[in-house]
Short mmCIF file of C-alpha atoms and ligand atoms in Angstrom, two decimals:
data_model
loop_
_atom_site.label_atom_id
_atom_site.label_comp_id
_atom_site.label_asym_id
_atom_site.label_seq_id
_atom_site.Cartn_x
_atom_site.Cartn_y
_atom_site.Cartn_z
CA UNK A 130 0.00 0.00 0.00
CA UNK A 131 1.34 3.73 -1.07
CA UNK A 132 -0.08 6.68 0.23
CA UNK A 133 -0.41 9.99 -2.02
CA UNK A 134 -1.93 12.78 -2.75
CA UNK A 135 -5.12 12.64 -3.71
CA UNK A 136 -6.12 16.52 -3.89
CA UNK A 137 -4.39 19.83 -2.38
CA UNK A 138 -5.47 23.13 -1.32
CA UNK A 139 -4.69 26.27 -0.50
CA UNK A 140 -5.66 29.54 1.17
CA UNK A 141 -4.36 33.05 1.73
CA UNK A 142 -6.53 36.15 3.46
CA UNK A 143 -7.16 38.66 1.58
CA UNK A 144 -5.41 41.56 3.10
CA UNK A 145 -1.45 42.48 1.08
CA UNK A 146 1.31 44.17 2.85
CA UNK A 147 3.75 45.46 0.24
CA UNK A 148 7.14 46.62 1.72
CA UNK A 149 5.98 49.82 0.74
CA UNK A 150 3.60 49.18 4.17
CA UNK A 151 7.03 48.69 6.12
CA UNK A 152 8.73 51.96 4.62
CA UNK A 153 5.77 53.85 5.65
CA UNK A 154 6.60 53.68 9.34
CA UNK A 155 10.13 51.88 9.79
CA UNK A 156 13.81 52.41 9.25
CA UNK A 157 13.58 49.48 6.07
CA UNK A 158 13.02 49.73 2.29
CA UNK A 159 12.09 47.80 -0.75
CA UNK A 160 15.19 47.48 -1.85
CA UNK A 161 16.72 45.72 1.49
CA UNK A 162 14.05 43.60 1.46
CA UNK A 163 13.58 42.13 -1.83
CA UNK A 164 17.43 41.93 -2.39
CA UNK A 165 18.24 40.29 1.03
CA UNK A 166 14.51 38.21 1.25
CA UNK A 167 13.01 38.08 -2.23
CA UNK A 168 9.88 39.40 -0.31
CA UNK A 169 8.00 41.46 -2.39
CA UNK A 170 3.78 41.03 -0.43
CA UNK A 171 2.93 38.84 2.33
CA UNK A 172 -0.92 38.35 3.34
CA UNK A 173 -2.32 39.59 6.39
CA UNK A 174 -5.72 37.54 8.28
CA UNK A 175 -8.23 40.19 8.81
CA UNK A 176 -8.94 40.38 12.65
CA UNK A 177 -11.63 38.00 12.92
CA UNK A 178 -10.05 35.31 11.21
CA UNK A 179 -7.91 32.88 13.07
CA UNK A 180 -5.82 30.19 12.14
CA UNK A 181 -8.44 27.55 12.11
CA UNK A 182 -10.83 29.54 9.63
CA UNK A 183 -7.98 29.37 6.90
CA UNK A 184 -6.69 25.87 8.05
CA UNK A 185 -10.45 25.44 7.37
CA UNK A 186 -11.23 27.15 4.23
CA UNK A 187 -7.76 25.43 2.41
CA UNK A 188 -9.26 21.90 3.52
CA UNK A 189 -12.39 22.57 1.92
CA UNK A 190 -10.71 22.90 -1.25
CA UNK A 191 -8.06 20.15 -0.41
CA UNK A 192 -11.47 17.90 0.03
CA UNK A 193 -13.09 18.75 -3.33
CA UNK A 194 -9.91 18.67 -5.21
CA UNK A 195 -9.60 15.43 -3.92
CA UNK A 196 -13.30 14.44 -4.99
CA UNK A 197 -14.09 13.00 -1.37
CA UNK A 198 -16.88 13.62 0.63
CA UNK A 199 -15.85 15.60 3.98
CA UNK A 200 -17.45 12.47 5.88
CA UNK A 201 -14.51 10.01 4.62
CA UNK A 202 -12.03 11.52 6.11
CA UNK A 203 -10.73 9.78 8.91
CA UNK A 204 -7.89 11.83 10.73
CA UNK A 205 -6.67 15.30 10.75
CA UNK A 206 -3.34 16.16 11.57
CA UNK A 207 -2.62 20.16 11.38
CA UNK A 208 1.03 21.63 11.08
CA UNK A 209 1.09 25.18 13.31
CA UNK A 210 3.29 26.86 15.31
CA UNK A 211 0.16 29.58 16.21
CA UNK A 212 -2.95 27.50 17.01
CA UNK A 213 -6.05 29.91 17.82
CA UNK A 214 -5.41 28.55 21.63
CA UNK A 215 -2.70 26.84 23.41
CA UNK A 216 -5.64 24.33 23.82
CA UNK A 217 -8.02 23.28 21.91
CA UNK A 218 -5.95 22.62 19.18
CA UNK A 219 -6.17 24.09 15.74
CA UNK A 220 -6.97 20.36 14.35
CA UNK A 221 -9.50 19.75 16.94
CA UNK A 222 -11.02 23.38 15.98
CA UNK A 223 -11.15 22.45 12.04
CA UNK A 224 -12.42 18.99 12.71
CA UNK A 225 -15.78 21.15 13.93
CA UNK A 226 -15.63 23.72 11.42
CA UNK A 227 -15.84 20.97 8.90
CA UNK A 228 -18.80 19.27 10.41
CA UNK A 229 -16.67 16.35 11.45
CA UNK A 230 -16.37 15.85 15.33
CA UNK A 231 -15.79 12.54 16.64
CA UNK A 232 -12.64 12.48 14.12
CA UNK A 233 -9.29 11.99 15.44
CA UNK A 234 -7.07 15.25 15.03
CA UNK A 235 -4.01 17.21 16.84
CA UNK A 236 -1.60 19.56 15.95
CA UNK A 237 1.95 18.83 15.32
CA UNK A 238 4.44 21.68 16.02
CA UNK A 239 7.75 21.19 13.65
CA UNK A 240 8.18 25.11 12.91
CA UNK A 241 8.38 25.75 9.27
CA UNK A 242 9.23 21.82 8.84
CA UNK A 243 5.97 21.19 10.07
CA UNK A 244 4.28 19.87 6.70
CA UNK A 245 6.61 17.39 5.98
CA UNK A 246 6.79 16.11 9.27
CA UNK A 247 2.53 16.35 9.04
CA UNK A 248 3.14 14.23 5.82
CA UNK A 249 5.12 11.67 6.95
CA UNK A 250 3.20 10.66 10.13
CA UNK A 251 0.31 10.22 7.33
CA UNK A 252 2.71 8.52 5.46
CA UNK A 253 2.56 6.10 8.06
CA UNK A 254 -0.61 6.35 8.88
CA UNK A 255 -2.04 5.31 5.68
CA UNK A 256 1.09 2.63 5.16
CA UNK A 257 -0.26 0.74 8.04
CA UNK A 258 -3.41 0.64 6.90
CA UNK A 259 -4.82 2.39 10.11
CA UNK A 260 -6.73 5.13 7.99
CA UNK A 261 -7.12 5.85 4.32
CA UNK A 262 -7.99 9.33 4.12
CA UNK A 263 -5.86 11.48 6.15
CA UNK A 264 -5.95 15.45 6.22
CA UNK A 265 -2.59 17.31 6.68
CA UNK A 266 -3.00 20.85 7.10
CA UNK A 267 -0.22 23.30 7.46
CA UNK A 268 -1.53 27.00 8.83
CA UNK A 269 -0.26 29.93 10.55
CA UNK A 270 -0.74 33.34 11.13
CA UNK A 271 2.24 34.65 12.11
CA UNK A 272 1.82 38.52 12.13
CA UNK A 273 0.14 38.36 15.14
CA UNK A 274 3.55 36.44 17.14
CA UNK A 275 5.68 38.71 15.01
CA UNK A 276 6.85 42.20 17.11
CA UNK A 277 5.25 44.95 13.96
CA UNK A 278 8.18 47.42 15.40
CA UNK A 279 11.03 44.86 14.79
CA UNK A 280 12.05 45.12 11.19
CA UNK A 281 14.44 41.90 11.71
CA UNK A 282 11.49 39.98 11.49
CA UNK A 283 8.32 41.43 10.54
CA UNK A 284 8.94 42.08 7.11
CA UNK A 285 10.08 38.31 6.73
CA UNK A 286 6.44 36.77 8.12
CA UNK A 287 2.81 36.29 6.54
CA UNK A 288 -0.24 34.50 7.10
CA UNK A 289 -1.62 31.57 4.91
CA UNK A 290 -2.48 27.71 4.64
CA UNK A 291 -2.62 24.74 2.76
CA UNK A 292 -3.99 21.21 2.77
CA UNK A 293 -3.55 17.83 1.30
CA UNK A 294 -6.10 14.46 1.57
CA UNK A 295 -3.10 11.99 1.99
CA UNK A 296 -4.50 8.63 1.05
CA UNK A 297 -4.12 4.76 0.53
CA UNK A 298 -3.05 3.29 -2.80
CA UNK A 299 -2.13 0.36 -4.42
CA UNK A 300 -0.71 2.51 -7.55
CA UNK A 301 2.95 2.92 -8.25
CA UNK A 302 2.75 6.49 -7.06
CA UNK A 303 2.52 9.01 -4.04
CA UNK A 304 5.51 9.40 -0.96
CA UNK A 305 8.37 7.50 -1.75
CA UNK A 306 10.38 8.32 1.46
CA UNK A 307 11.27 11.12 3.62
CA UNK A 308 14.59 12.29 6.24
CA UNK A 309 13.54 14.16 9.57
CA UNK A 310 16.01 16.13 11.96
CA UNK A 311 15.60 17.92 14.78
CA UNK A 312 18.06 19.60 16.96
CA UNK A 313 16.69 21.68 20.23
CA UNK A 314 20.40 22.66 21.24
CA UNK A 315 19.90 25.43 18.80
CA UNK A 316 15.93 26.44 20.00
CA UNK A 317 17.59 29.92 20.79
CA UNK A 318 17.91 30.96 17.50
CA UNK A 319 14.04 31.08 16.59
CA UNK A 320 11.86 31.08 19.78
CA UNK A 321 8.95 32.71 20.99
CA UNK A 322 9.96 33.47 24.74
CA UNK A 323 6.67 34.05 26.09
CA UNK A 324 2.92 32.75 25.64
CA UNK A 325 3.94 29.13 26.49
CA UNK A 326 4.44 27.71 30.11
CA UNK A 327 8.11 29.39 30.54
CA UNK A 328 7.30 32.47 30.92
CA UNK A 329 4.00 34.37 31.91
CA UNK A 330 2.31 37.30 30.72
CA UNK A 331 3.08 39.90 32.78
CA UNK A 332 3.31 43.63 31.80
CA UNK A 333 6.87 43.57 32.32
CA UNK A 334 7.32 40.45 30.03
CA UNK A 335 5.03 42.26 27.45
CA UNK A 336 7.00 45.62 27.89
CA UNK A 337 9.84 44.09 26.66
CA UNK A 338 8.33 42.58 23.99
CA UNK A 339 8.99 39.18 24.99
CA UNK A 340 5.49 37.68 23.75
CA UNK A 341 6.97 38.61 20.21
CA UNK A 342 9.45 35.99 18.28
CA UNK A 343 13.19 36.19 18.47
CA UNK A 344 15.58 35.31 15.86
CA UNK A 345 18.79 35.54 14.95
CA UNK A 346 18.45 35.42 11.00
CA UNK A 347 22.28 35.32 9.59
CA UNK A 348 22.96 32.47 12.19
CA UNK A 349 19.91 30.66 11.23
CA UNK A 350 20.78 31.58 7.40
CA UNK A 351 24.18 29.28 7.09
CA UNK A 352 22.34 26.47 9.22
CA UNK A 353 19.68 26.83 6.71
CA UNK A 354 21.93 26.34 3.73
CA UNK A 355 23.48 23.73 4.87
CA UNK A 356 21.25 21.60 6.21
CA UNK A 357 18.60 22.02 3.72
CA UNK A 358 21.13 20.93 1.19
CA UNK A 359 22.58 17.56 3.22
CA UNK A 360 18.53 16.14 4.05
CA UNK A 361 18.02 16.53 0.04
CA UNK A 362 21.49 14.61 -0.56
CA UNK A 363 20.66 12.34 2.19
CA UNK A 364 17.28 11.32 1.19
CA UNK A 365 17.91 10.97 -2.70
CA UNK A 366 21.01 8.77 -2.03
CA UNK A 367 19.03 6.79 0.52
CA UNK A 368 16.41 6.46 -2.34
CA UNK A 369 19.16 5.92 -4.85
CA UNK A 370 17.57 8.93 -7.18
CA UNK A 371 19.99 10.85 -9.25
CA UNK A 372 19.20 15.06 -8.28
CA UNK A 373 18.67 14.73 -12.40
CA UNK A 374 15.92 12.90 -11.72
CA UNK A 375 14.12 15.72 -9.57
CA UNK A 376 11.37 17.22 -11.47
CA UNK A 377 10.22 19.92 -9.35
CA UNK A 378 11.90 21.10 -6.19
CA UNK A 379 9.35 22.73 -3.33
CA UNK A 380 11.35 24.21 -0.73
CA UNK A 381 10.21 25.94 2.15
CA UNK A 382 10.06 29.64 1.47
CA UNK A 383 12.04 31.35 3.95
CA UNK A 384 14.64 33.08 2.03
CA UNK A 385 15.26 33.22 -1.69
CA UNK A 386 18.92 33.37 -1.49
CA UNK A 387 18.65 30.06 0.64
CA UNK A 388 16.53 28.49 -1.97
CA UNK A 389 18.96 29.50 -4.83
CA UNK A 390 21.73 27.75 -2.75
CA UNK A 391 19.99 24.46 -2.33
CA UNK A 392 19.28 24.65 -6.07
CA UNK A 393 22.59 24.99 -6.73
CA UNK A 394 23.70 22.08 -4.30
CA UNK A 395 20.91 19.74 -6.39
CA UNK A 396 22.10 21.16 -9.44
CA UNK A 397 18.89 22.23 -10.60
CA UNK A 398 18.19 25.12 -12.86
CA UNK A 399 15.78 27.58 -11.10
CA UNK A 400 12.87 26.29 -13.80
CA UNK A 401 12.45 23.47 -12.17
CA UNK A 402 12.16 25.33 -8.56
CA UNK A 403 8.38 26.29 -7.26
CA UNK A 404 9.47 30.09 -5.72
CA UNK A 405 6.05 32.28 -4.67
CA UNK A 406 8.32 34.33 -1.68
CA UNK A 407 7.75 37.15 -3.46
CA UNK A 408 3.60 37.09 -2.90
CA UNK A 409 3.44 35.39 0.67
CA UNK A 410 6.56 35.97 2.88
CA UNK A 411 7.55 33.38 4.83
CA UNK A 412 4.38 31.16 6.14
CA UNK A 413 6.36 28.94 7.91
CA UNK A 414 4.04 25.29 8.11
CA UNK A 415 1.87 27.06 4.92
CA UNK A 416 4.97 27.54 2.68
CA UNK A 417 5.10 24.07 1.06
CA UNK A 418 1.29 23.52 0.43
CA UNK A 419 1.01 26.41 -0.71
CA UNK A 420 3.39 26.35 -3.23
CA UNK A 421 2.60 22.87 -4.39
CA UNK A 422 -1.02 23.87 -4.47
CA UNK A 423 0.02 26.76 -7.19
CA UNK A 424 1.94 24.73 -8.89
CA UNK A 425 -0.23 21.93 -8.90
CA UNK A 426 -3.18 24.26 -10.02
CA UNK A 427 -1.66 26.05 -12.42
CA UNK A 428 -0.46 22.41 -14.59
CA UNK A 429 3.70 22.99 -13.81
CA UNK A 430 3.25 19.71 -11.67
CA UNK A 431 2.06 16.92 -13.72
CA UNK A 432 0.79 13.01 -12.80
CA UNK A 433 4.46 11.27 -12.51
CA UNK A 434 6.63 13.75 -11.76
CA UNK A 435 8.74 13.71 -8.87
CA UNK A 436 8.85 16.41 -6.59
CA UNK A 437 11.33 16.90 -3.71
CA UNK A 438 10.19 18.95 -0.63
CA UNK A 439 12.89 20.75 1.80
CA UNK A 440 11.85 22.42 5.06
CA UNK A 441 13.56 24.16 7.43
CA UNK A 442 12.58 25.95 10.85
CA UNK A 443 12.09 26.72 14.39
CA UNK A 444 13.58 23.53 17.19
CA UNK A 445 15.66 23.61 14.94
CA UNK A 446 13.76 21.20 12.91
CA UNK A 447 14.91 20.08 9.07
CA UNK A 448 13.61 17.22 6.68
CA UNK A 449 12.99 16.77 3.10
CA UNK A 450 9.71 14.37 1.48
CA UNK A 451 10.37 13.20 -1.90
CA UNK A 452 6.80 11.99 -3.95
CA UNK A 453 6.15 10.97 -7.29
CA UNK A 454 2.75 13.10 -8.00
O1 UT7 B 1230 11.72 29.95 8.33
C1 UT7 B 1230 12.81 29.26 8.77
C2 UT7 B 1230 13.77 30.03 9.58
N1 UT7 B 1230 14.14 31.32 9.07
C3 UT7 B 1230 15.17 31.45 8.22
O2 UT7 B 1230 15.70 30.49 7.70
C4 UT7 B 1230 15.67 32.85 8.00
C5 UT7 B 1230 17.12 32.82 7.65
N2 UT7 B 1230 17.74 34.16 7.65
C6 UT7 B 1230 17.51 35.08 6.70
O3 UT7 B 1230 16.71 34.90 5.81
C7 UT7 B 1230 18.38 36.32 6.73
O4 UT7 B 1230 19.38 36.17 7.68
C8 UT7 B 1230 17.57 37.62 7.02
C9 UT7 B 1230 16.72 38.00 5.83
C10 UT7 B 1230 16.71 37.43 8.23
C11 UT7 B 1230 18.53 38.78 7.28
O5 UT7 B 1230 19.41 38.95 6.18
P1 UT7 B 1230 20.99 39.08 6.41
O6 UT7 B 1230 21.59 39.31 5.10
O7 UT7 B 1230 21.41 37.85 7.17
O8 UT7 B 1230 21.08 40.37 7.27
P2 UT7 B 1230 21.65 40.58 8.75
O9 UT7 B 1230 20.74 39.98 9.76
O10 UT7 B 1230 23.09 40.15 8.77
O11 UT7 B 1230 21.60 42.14 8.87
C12 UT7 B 1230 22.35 42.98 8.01
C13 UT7 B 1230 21.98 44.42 8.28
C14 UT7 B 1230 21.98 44.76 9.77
O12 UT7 B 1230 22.49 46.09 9.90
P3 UT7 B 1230 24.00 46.34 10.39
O13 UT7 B 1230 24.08 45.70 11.75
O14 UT7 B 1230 24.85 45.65 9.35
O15 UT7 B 1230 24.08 47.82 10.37
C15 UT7 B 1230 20.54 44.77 10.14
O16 UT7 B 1230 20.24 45.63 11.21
O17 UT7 B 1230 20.66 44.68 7.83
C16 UT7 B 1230 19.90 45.30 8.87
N3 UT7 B 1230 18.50 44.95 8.71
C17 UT7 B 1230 17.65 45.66 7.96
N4 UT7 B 1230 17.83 46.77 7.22
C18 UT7 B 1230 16.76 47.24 6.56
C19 UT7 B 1230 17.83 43.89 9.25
N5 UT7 B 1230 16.56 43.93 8.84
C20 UT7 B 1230 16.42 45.01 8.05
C21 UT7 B 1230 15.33 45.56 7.33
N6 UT7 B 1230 15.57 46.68 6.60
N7 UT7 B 1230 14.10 45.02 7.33
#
């Protein structure tokens, strides 16, 4: 039994912030930012919506794409690092938007790794024959963790999600292996000090901006590069796939000049790389469904080809998923 993709979704609010937004009111310009970032928009939820509503509204269209009926699906599993609420979680909150309670679902929190960790616990899932129609979510909105004053990181961050049904199949097709790594001996480098159990809310902690998230980009930047670039090596060799075999790369969107490095360490031209930083920022567990659901949508990734993912984020967590679609 293989487990694949049977249908993908995706969902951005409405709401752009250009950098012209940021130049407006902080010391930052276009310039910086698209030649550092490759950031051009990012999306914004309007203040009613949480994460849950777009979790929700990109599994709607994850579900139809995938020409199931809501009722057959049998487990949700939703990538976030910002749930609506510490608890419930944002699975558990989707499960009743849909109409579904009494379905399994939790969250799994692998930073901007978290879809293709979400993916491979389906993976497994499905392989064991325990379900057959599993929904893997990844959705965030992050301008609301993100300090709006600190232009280290909000021009970097935007709001978004995207879905995928992950089901059983006895076709020679779908996930055809994956690498995972975490290491929490460098947490310090992308936290969020406040908001969990370490450290409570107190005026003074919120004075010094502590419930907003810290990172320290250039650090995180060679880590990125290089890691990103040894899970893709690692997996393909593991695999015993030639990176000439790769027909569509879908790496997390963090950083264009760290996506033009792993292309260069797969040797792959930049036509066969699925970029859309410069319309959505940095959406951390969103990044890779969203950018397989536009590519996917829009005919670039066709029935057979194989597509390597590569994610990279907070714990520090890295991984890369490789599928043949
Ligand atoms: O999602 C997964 C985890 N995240 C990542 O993988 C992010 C990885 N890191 C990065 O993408 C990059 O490191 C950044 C885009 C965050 C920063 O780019 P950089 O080239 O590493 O810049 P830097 O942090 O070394 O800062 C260079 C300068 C500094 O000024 P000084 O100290 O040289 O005078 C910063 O203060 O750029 C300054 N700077 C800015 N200037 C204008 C930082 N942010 C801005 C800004 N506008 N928005």
């Amino acid at each position: 039994m293989n487990s694949y993709i049977r249908g993908i979704g995706y969902y951005v609010p409405e709401e752009v912030l250009t950098n012209q937004y940021f130049e407006s009111y902080l010391d930052t310009s276009d310039e910086w930012i698209t030649q550092r970032t490759g950031i051009k928009e990012r999306r914004r939820a309007a203040p009613d919506e949480n994460t849950s509503d777009l979790g929700k509204r990109a599994a709607e269209i994850a579900i139809k794409n995938a020409g199931i009926d809501v009722s057959e699906v049998e487990l949700i599993i939703c990538a976030t690092a910002t749930p609506d609420t510490l608890f419930p979680s944002a699975s558990c909150v989707i499960g009743h938007k849909l109409g579904i309670g009494g379905v399994p679902a939790f969250d799994l929190a692998a930073g901007c790794t978290g879809f293709v960790y979400a993916l491979s616990v389906a993976d497994a899932f499905v392989r064991s024959g325990a379900y057959k129609n599993v929904l893997v979510i990844g959705a965030e909105i992050l301008t609301r963790i993100i300090d709006p004053m600190d232009r280290s990181t909000c021009v970097l961050f935007g709001d978004g999600a995207g879905a995928a049904v992950v089901s059983a199949t006895e076709e020679d097709r779908g996930i055809l292996g994956f690498k995972l790594h975490a290491d929490g001996g460098y947490g310090n480098l992308l936290y969020l000090p406040a908001r969990g159990t370490a450290m409570e809310l107190t005026e003074e902690v919120i004075r010094k901006r502590l419930h907003y998230t810290k990172m320290k980009g250039n650090e995180l930047f060679k880590i990125a590069v290089r890691e990103m670039g040894s899970v893709a090596v690692e997996l393909l060799d593991e695999l015993g796939v030639d990176k000439s075999q790769v027909d569509w790369l879908v790496p997390h969107q963090a950083n264009i000049r760290i996506i033009n490095a792993l292309a260069k360490r797969l040797n792959l031209p930049m036509d066969k790389v699925v970029v859309n930083i410069e319309k959505y920022g940095n959406t951390s567990a969103a990044s890779i469904p969203i950018a397989l659901g536009e590519a996917v949508e829009d005919g670039r990734i066709k029935r057979g080809d194989l597509v390597l993912m590569v994610a990279f984020g907070a714990g520090l967590t890295w991984g890369a998923l490789l599928l043949k679609w």
